[in-house]
Amino acid sequence: MSKTRIYEVAKELGMNSKELMEFLEKELNISVKSHMSTIEEETVQAIKDLIEEERQAKKEVKKQKEPPKEKKKTPEKIKVKEKLEEEPVEEKPVREVTITTQEITLDILAKRLELEQNDIIKDMFMKGIVLRPGQKLDKTMAEDISMSYNVILNFEIEKEEAEEKEEDVEVILAKKWNDIYEKEKDKLAPRPPVVTIMGHVDHGKTTLLDKIRNTHVADKEEGGITQSIGAYQIEYNDQKITFIDTPGHEAFTEMRARGAQVTDIVVLIIAADDGVMPQTIEAYNHAKSANVPIIVAINKIDKPNANIELTKQQMVSKLNLIPEDWGGNTITIPISAKTGKGIDELLEMIILVAEMQEIRCIPEGKARAVIIESRVDKAMGPLGTVIVKDGILKVGDDFISGSTYGRVRRMINDRGESLKRAVPSTPVQVLGFNDVPNTHSIMYVVDSKEEARALAEKIKEKEEEKSKGPAKRHMRLEDIMQK
Ligand code: GTP
Ligand code: MG
């Protein structure tokens, strides 16, 4: 069945779109959204019939020179009828003008209509509508004003949507990576696990990490001023494991919210002489919400007052984690970060869990990395420690990271060595940022310095807008799940 646009029908009937829309609503119970909506030929015919009926009735009345019979009519019906009879349509040509919904203010509309803003204000005033210069108009208002000048507004919704999507460069980039993951499923390769140690204050996180590092970092003799870059990689039984030294619980969730979860496994450390403490619970909750496997390390078992059994009981009662040897499925390893007891077993378990996790990456191509630490160095300028998630980060790569950007000038690993390339899961300190990057933001390698600058500026603008403007719902990266 053929369809006709409201404004076309209205024109044919000598009404404006709004009147026709009201008429349809009242008389035929049909609601239409805009003058661009379509109605069926059948409906058009029904309207015509209705109007014709009215006309005939009127003629009859005239013939009999009698006053017309008082029919039950809605004010709208009378209005439409009067309009038909008394106001023959001016045969002004109807024009169409395109406008985006984001930009409707009176001055812009005036320009689009090729009219003076003041003339519109005057004309509308005569119709009882008070407008002020530059006033923001809603769609219907803009349509009504335009219709009174015989202009049909076409709203460019597609363009608007495109702009909406463009809003968040980081969202686009995250999506792009999701797509690459989808497309290159078969080409994904394993990468070393990234492990974060979490736990209550003083339960031995740093001591454990130091111990692991001292025991398992090779060739310390040469080149080696050991750098503290917030993360490091060890090798155990020919398998690499990356550890993050400075988790900070906030950081943990923030990284997750940005879409590239940096941690694959959490080691939750609980001191056997202190048991489950508030921050143990907090850490556990973060790990749980990030949906990463948790290995419990019960530490300080060398201490005389260590109570492994009590700690396990608390794991059950306070965290609802049941140790494997109690019939549950939480890998629980008693260790001493001080003496080194149990640490090998812990590392073996990390590797085992990692294998079960199938931790994968895109092994080639442009890199994407997570900033885990940043600062300014007096001599070297802004520095960011990153862990490469995908691709290969190379010296000379142009990149963005939130609203900062730059070119990789130098990369230094946790052993103080300069690297030309960093493969997935490698932690490196990067020199070459234009400014200090936000910790936990994602670094994306792009095609050129110009692109990097342009994207970073766009992000900056948006950030400034967001901090100024009213809260608007933006798509969060969290909403777009990715590996
Ligand atoms: P924060 O970073 O402050 O949260 O503490 P942390 O969890 O890093 O604890 P850290 O490694 O600094 O250890 C706290 C204290 O416990 C230090 O004095 C360590 O020497 C001691 N310690 C850590 N592990 C062990 C252990 O296995 N046995 C004994 N006896 N002491 C330990
Ligand atoms: Mg510490």
PDB file of C-alpha atoms in Angstrom, residues 102-307:
ATOM      1  CA  GLN A 102      21.945  19.693  18.085  1.00  0.00           C
ATOM      2  CA  GLU A 103      22.119  23.144  16.624  1.00  0.00           C
ATOM      3  CA  ILE A 104      18.607  24.528  16.803  1.00  0.00           C
ATOM      4  CA  THR A 105      18.710  28.006  18.183  1.00  0.00           C
ATOM      5  CA  LEU A 106      16.624  30.802  16.787  1.00  0.00           C
ATOM      6  CA  ASP A 107      19.548  32.568  15.119  1.00  0.00           C
ATOM      7  CA  ILE A 108      20.718  29.375  13.423  1.00  0.00           C
ATOM      8  CA  LEU A 109      17.209  28.526  12.327  1.00  0.00           C
ATOM      9  CA  ALA A 110      16.820  32.047  10.917  1.00  0.00           C
ATOM     10  CA  LYS A 111      19.982  31.585   8.893  1.00  0.00           C
ATOM     11  CA  ARG A 112      18.781  28.240   7.598  1.00  0.00           C
ATOM     12  CA  LEU A 113      15.456  29.794   6.642  1.00  0.00           C
ATOM     13  CA  GLU A 114      17.244  32.754   5.093  1.00  0.00           C
ATOM     14  CA  LEU A 115      15.296  35.130   7.265  1.00  0.00           C
ATOM     15  CA  GLU A 116      16.158  37.805   9.770  1.00  0.00           C
ATOM     16  CA  GLN A 117      15.948  36.576  13.310  1.00  0.00           C
ATOM     17  CA  ASN A 118      14.072  39.735  14.318  1.00  0.00           C
ATOM     18  CA  ASP A 119      11.475  39.180  11.607  1.00  0.00           C
ATOM     19  CA  ILE A 120      10.781  35.727  12.973  1.00  0.00           C
ATOM     20  CA  ILE A 121      10.482  37.170  16.470  1.00  0.00           C
ATOM     21  CA  LYS A 122       8.015  39.766  15.192  1.00  0.00           C
ATOM     22  CA  ASP A 123       5.992  37.305  13.133  1.00  0.00           C
ATOM     23  CA  MET A 124       5.779  34.853  15.994  1.00  0.00           C
ATOM     24  CA  PHE A 125       4.870  37.617  18.402  1.00  0.00           C
ATOM     25  CA  MET A 126       1.907  38.403  16.192  1.00  0.00           C
ATOM     26  CA  LYS A 127       0.841  34.809  16.649  1.00  0.00           C
ATOM     27  CA  GLY A 128       1.204  35.088  20.371  1.00  0.00           C
ATOM     28  CA  ILE A 129       4.535  33.323  20.657  1.00  0.00           C
ATOM     29  CA  VAL A 130       7.264  35.170  22.449  1.00  0.00           C
ATOM     30  CA  LEU A 131      10.804  34.360  21.386  1.00  0.00           C
ATOM     31  CA  ARG A 132      14.117  35.900  22.248  1.00  0.00           C
ATOM     32  CA  PRO A 133      17.204  36.124  20.057  1.00  0.00           C
ATOM     33  CA  GLY A 134      19.379  33.028  20.108  1.00  0.00           C
ATOM     34  CA  GLN A 135      16.779  31.046  21.991  1.00  0.00           C
ATOM     35  CA  LYS A 136      17.245  27.300  21.990  1.00  0.00           C
ATOM     36  CA  LEU A 137      14.335  25.627  20.242  1.00  0.00           C
ATOM     37  CA  ASP A 138      13.045  22.151  20.509  1.00  0.00           C
ATOM     38  CA  LYS A 139      12.299  20.154  17.388  1.00  0.00           C
ATOM     39  CA  THR A 140       8.564  20.793  17.303  1.00  0.00           C
ATOM     40  CA  MET A 141       8.991  24.492  17.863  1.00  0.00           C
ATOM     41  CA  ALA A 142      11.540  24.730  15.072  1.00  0.00           C
ATOM     42  CA  GLU A 143       9.222  22.743  12.817  1.00  0.00           C
ATOM     43  CA  ASP A 144       6.260  24.975  13.590  1.00  0.00           C
ATOM     44  CA  ILE A 145       8.177  28.151  12.963  1.00  0.00           C
ATOM     45  CA  SER A 146       9.538  26.777   9.704  1.00  0.00           C
ATOM     46  CA  MET A 147       6.125  25.563   8.578  1.00  0.00           C
ATOM     47  CA  SER A 148       4.715  29.022   9.000  1.00  0.00           C
ATOM     48  CA  TYR A 149       7.208  30.087   6.344  1.00  0.00           C
ATOM     49  CA  ASN A 150       6.329  27.080   4.208  1.00  0.00           C
ATOM     50  CA  VAL A 151       9.617  25.422   4.948  1.00  0.00           C
ATOM     51  CA  ILE A 152       9.927  21.788   5.883  1.00  0.00           C
ATOM     52  CA  LEU A 153      12.783  21.004   8.193  1.00  0.00           C
ATOM     53  CA  ASN A 154      14.684  17.808   7.661  1.00  0.00           C
ATOM     54  CA  PHE A 155      16.588  16.775  10.719  1.00  0.00           C
ATOM     55  CA  GLU A 156      19.902  15.187  10.094  1.00  0.00           C
ATOM     56  CA  ILE A 157      19.692  12.465  12.643  1.00  0.00           C
ATOM     57  CA  GLU A 158      22.324  10.231  11.142  1.00  0.00           C
ATOM     58  CA  LYS A 159      24.919  12.905  11.324  1.00  0.00           C
ATOM     59  CA  GLU A 160      23.976  13.559  14.870  1.00  0.00           C
ATOM     60  CA  GLU A 161      24.370   9.941  15.789  1.00  0.00           C
ATOM     61  CA  ALA A 162      27.714   9.777  14.112  1.00  0.00           C
ATOM     62  CA  GLU A 163      28.837  12.691  16.218  1.00  0.00           C
ATOM     63  CA  GLU A 164      27.490  10.990  19.274  1.00  0.00           C
ATOM     64  CA  LYS A 165      29.651   7.971  18.549  1.00  0.00           C
ATOM     65  CA  GLU A 166      32.633  10.093  17.840  1.00  0.00           C
ATOM     66  CA  GLU A 167      32.243  11.518  21.269  1.00  0.00           C
ATOM     67  CA  ASP A 168      34.625   9.228  22.996  1.00  0.00           C
ATOM     68  CA  VAL A 169      37.802   8.437  21.132  1.00  0.00           C
ATOM     69  CA  GLU A 170      38.792   5.919  23.755  1.00  0.00           C
ATOM     70  CA  VAL A 171      35.538   4.037  23.302  1.00  0.00           C
ATOM     71  CA  ILE A 172      36.167   3.859  19.573  1.00  0.00           C
ATOM     72  CA  LEU A 173      39.677   2.580  20.094  1.00  0.00           C
ATOM     73  CA  ALA A 174      38.539  -0.001  22.623  1.00  0.00           C
ATOM     74  CA  LYS A 175      35.876  -1.175  20.192  1.00  0.00           C
ATOM     75  CA  LYS A 176      38.420  -1.373  17.424  1.00  0.00           C
ATOM     76  CA  TRP A 177      40.508  -3.673  19.560  1.00  0.00           C
ATOM     77  CA  ASN A 178      37.473  -5.775  20.360  1.00  0.00           C
ATOM     78  CA  ASP A 179      36.888  -6.154  16.654  1.00  0.00           C
ATOM     79  CA  ILE A 180      40.477  -7.143  16.048  1.00  0.00           C
ATOM     80  CA  TYR A 181      40.152  -9.777  18.764  1.00  0.00           C
ATOM     81  CA  GLU A 182      37.016 -11.073  17.098  1.00  0.00           C
ATOM     82  CA  LYS A 183      38.525 -11.147  13.637  1.00  0.00           C
ATOM     83  CA  GLU A 184      41.883 -12.567  14.609  1.00  0.00           C
ATOM     84  CA  LYS A 185      40.643 -15.240  16.964  1.00  0.00           C
ATOM     85  CA  ASP A 186      42.798 -17.872  15.299  1.00  0.00           C
ATOM     86  CA  LYS A 187      45.894 -15.749  15.390  1.00  0.00           C
ATOM     87  CA  LEU A 188      45.823 -15.064  19.122  1.00  0.00           C
ATOM     88  CA  ALA A 189      48.927 -16.219  20.932  1.00  0.00           C
ATOM     89  CA  PRO A 190      49.653 -17.018  24.567  1.00  0.00           C
ATOM     90  CA  ARG A 191      51.355 -14.364  26.638  1.00  0.00           C
ATOM     91  CA  PRO A 192      52.836 -14.469  30.156  1.00  0.00           C
ATOM     92  CA  PRO A 193      50.348 -13.901  32.982  1.00  0.00           C
ATOM     93  CA  VAL A 194      50.240 -10.570  34.778  1.00  0.00           C
ATOM     94  CA  VAL A 195      49.880 -11.140  38.498  1.00  0.00           C
ATOM     95  CA  THR A 196      48.889  -8.624  41.146  1.00  0.00           C
ATOM     96  CA  ILE A 197      49.589  -9.241  44.804  1.00  0.00           C
ATOM     97  CA  MET A 198      46.933  -7.810  47.063  1.00  0.00           C
ATOM     98  CA  GLY A 199      46.291  -7.911  50.763  1.00  0.00           C
ATOM     99  CA  HIS A 200      46.115  -6.101  54.052  1.00  0.00           C
ATOM    100  CA  VAL A 201      48.800  -3.620  55.141  1.00  0.00           C
ATOM    101  CA  ASP A 202      51.984  -5.263  56.362  1.00  0.00           C
ATOM    102  CA  HIS A 203      50.897  -8.742  55.407  1.00  0.00           C
ATOM    103  CA  GLY A 204      54.055  -9.042  53.316  1.00  0.00           C
ATOM    104  CA  LYS A 205      53.274  -8.032  49.699  1.00  0.00           C
ATOM    105  CA  THR A 206      56.503  -6.165  49.118  1.00  0.00           C
ATOM    106  CA  THR A 207      58.608  -8.707  50.941  1.00  0.00           C
ATOM    107  CA  LEU A 208      57.140 -11.489  48.816  1.00  0.00           C
ATOM    108  CA  LEU A 209      57.758  -9.619  45.586  1.00  0.00           C
ATOM    109  CA  ASP A 210      61.319  -8.782  46.599  1.00  0.00           C
ATOM    110  CA  LYS A 211      61.982 -12.374  47.482  1.00  0.00           C
ATOM    111  CA  ILE A 212      60.637 -13.662  44.192  1.00  0.00           C
ATOM    112  CA  ARG A 213      62.605 -11.098  42.285  1.00  0.00           C
ATOM    113  CA  ASN A 214      65.870 -11.712  44.092  1.00  0.00           C
ATOM    114  CA  THR A 215      65.573 -15.412  43.569  1.00  0.00           C
ATOM    115  CA  HIS A 216      64.301 -15.514  40.041  1.00  0.00           C
ATOM    116  CA  VAL A 217      65.656 -12.567  38.101  1.00  0.00           C
ATOM    117  CA  ALA A 218      68.484 -13.743  35.918  1.00  0.00           C
ATOM    118  CA  ASP A 219      71.783 -12.033  35.041  1.00  0.00           C
ATOM    119  CA  LYS A 220      71.819  -9.465  37.762  1.00  0.00           C
ATOM    120  CA  GLU A 221      75.567  -9.128  37.438  1.00  0.00           C
ATOM    121  CA  GLU A 222      75.684  -7.156  34.170  1.00  0.00           C
ATOM    122  CA  GLY A 223      74.152  -3.904  33.069  1.00  0.00           C
ATOM    123  CA  GLY A 224      72.133  -4.124  36.100  1.00  0.00           C
ATOM    124  CA  ILE A 225      71.201  -1.176  38.164  1.00  0.00           C
ATOM    125  CA  THR A 226      67.871  -2.569  39.208  1.00  0.00           C
ATOM    126  CA  GLN A 227      65.117  -0.173  38.393  1.00  0.00           C
ATOM    127  CA  SER A 228      62.022   0.248  40.396  1.00  0.00           C
ATOM    128  CA  ILE A 229      59.460   0.673  37.692  1.00  0.00           C
ATOM    129  CA  GLY A 230      56.432  -0.645  39.525  1.00  0.00           C
ATOM    130  CA  ALA A 231      56.316  -3.931  37.714  1.00  0.00           C
ATOM    131  CA  TYR A 232      58.730  -6.618  36.773  1.00  0.00           C
ATOM    132  CA  GLN A 233      59.036  -9.887  35.009  1.00  0.00           C
ATOM    133  CA  ILE A 234      60.609 -13.069  36.295  1.00  0.00           C
ATOM    134  CA  GLU A 235      61.280 -16.415  34.743  1.00  0.00           C
ATOM    135  CA  TYR A 236      60.399 -19.595  36.539  1.00  0.00           C
ATOM    136  CA  ASN A 237      60.968 -22.955  34.879  1.00  0.00           C
ATOM    137  CA  ASP A 238      61.335 -21.148  31.541  1.00  0.00           C
ATOM    138  CA  GLN A 239      57.997 -19.460  31.984  1.00  0.00           C
ATOM    139  CA  LYS A 240      57.672 -15.759  32.284  1.00  0.00           C
ATOM    140  CA  ILE A 241      55.461 -14.138  34.916  1.00  0.00           C
ATOM    141  CA  THR A 242      54.866 -10.408  35.217  1.00  0.00           C
ATOM    142  CA  PHE A 243      54.220  -8.991  38.665  1.00  0.00           C
ATOM    143  CA  ILE A 244      52.761  -5.636  39.498  1.00  0.00           C
ATOM    144  CA  ASP A 245      54.252  -4.072  42.533  1.00  0.00           C
ATOM    145  CA  THR A 246      51.845  -1.283  43.301  1.00  0.00           C
ATOM    146  CA  PRO A 247      48.310  -2.436  42.940  1.00  0.00           C
ATOM    147  CA  GLY A 248      46.295   0.038  44.993  1.00  0.00           C
ATOM    148  CA  HIS A 249      42.761  -1.176  45.075  1.00  0.00           C
ATOM    149  CA  GLU A 250      41.273   1.839  43.396  1.00  0.00           C
ATOM    150  CA  ALA A 251      43.613   1.379  40.526  1.00  0.00           C
ATOM    151  CA  PHE A 252      42.510  -2.131  40.125  1.00  0.00           C
ATOM    152  CA  THR A 253      38.902  -1.304  39.454  1.00  0.00           C
ATOM    153  CA  GLU A 254      39.777   1.763  37.456  1.00  0.00           C
ATOM    154  CA  MET A 255      41.861  -0.257  35.063  1.00  0.00           C
ATOM    155  CA  ARG A 256      39.029  -2.653  34.697  1.00  0.00           C
ATOM    156  CA  ALA A 257      36.659   0.191  33.997  1.00  0.00           C
ATOM    157  CA  ARG A 258      38.903   1.307  31.190  1.00  0.00           C
ATOM    158  CA  GLY A 259      38.470  -1.961  29.461  1.00  0.00           C
ATOM    159  CA  ALA A 260      41.887  -3.445  29.449  1.00  0.00           C
ATOM    160  CA  GLN A 261      42.138  -5.358  32.583  1.00  0.00           C
ATOM    161  CA  VAL A 262      45.778  -5.529  33.344  1.00  0.00           C
ATOM    162  CA  THR A 263      45.680  -8.350  35.857  1.00  0.00           C
ATOM    163  CA  ASP A 264      45.137 -11.968  34.924  1.00  0.00           C
ATOM    164  CA  ILE A 265      45.580 -13.484  38.371  1.00  0.00           C
ATOM    165  CA  VAL A 266      45.408 -12.124  41.905  1.00  0.00           C
ATOM    166  CA  VAL A 267      47.469 -13.475  44.742  1.00  0.00           C
ATOM    167  CA  LEU A 268      45.645 -12.588  47.928  1.00  0.00           C
ATOM    168  CA  ILE A 269      48.124 -12.518  50.752  1.00  0.00           C
ATOM    169  CA  ILE A 270      46.987 -13.140  54.324  1.00  0.00           C
ATOM    170  CA  ALA A 271      49.440 -13.066  57.214  1.00  0.00           C
ATOM    171  CA  ALA A 272      49.050 -16.194  59.309  1.00  0.00           C
ATOM    172  CA  ASP A 273      49.681 -14.256  62.517  1.00  0.00           C
ATOM    173  CA  ASP A 274      46.995 -11.672  61.781  1.00  0.00           C
ATOM    174  CA  GLY A 275      44.323 -13.428  59.743  1.00  0.00           C
ATOM    175  CA  VAL A 276      41.672 -11.935  57.479  1.00  0.00           C
ATOM    176  CA  MET A 277      41.631  -8.163  58.007  1.00  0.00           C
ATOM    177  CA  PRO A 278      39.460  -5.369  56.546  1.00  0.00           C
ATOM    178  CA  GLN A 279      41.738  -4.719  53.595  1.00  0.00           C
ATOM    179  CA  THR A 280      41.929  -8.441  52.899  1.00  0.00           C
ATOM    180  CA  ILE A 281      38.171  -8.374  52.416  1.00  0.00           C
ATOM    181  CA  GLU A 282      38.348  -5.207  50.356  1.00  0.00           C
ATOM    182  CA  ALA A 283      41.071  -6.646  48.141  1.00  0.00           C
ATOM    183  CA  TYR A 284      39.134  -9.839  47.741  1.00  0.00           C
ATOM    184  CA  ASN A 285      36.020  -7.952  46.659  1.00  0.00           C
ATOM    185  CA  HIS A 286      37.979  -6.079  44.003  1.00  0.00           C
ATOM    186  CA  ALA A 287      39.461  -9.266  42.677  1.00  0.00           C
ATOM    187  CA  LYS A 288      36.094 -10.936  42.672  1.00  0.00           C
ATOM    188  CA  SER A 289      34.410  -8.124  40.763  1.00  0.00           C
ATOM    189  CA  ALA A 290      37.225  -8.182  38.220  1.00  0.00           C
ATOM    190  CA  ASN A 291      36.430 -11.827  37.742  1.00  0.00           C
ATOM    191  CA  VAL A 292      40.026 -13.021  37.860  1.00  0.00           C
ATOM    192  CA  PRO A 293      41.207 -16.185  39.566  1.00  0.00           C
ATOM    193  CA  ILE A 294      42.439 -15.775  43.104  1.00  0.00           C
ATOM    194  CA  ILE A 295      45.227 -17.732  44.717  1.00  0.00           C
ATOM    195  CA  VAL A 296      45.540 -17.335  48.484  1.00  0.00           C
ATOM    196  CA  ALA A 297      49.016 -17.144  49.961  1.00  0.00           C
ATOM    197  CA  ILE A 298      49.042 -17.559  53.725  1.00  0.00           C
ATOM    198  CA  ASN A 299      52.210 -15.692  54.669  1.00  0.00           C
ATOM    199  CA  LYS A 300      54.542 -15.435  57.642  1.00  0.00           C
ATOM    200  CA  ILE A 301      54.252 -19.110  58.471  1.00  0.00           C
ATOM    201  CA  ASP A 302      57.760 -18.927  59.936  1.00  0.00           C
ATOM    202  CA  LYS A 303      56.449 -16.853  62.817  1.00  0.00           C
ATOM    203  CA  PRO A 304      55.830 -18.661  66.058  1.00  0.00           C
ATOM    204  CA  ASN A 305      52.341 -17.238  66.412  1.00  0.00           C
ATOM    205  CA  ALA A 306      51.343 -18.167  62.843  1.00  0.00           C
ATOM    206  CA  ASN A 307      48.056 -20.027  62.767  1.00  0.00           C
TER     207      ASN A 307
END
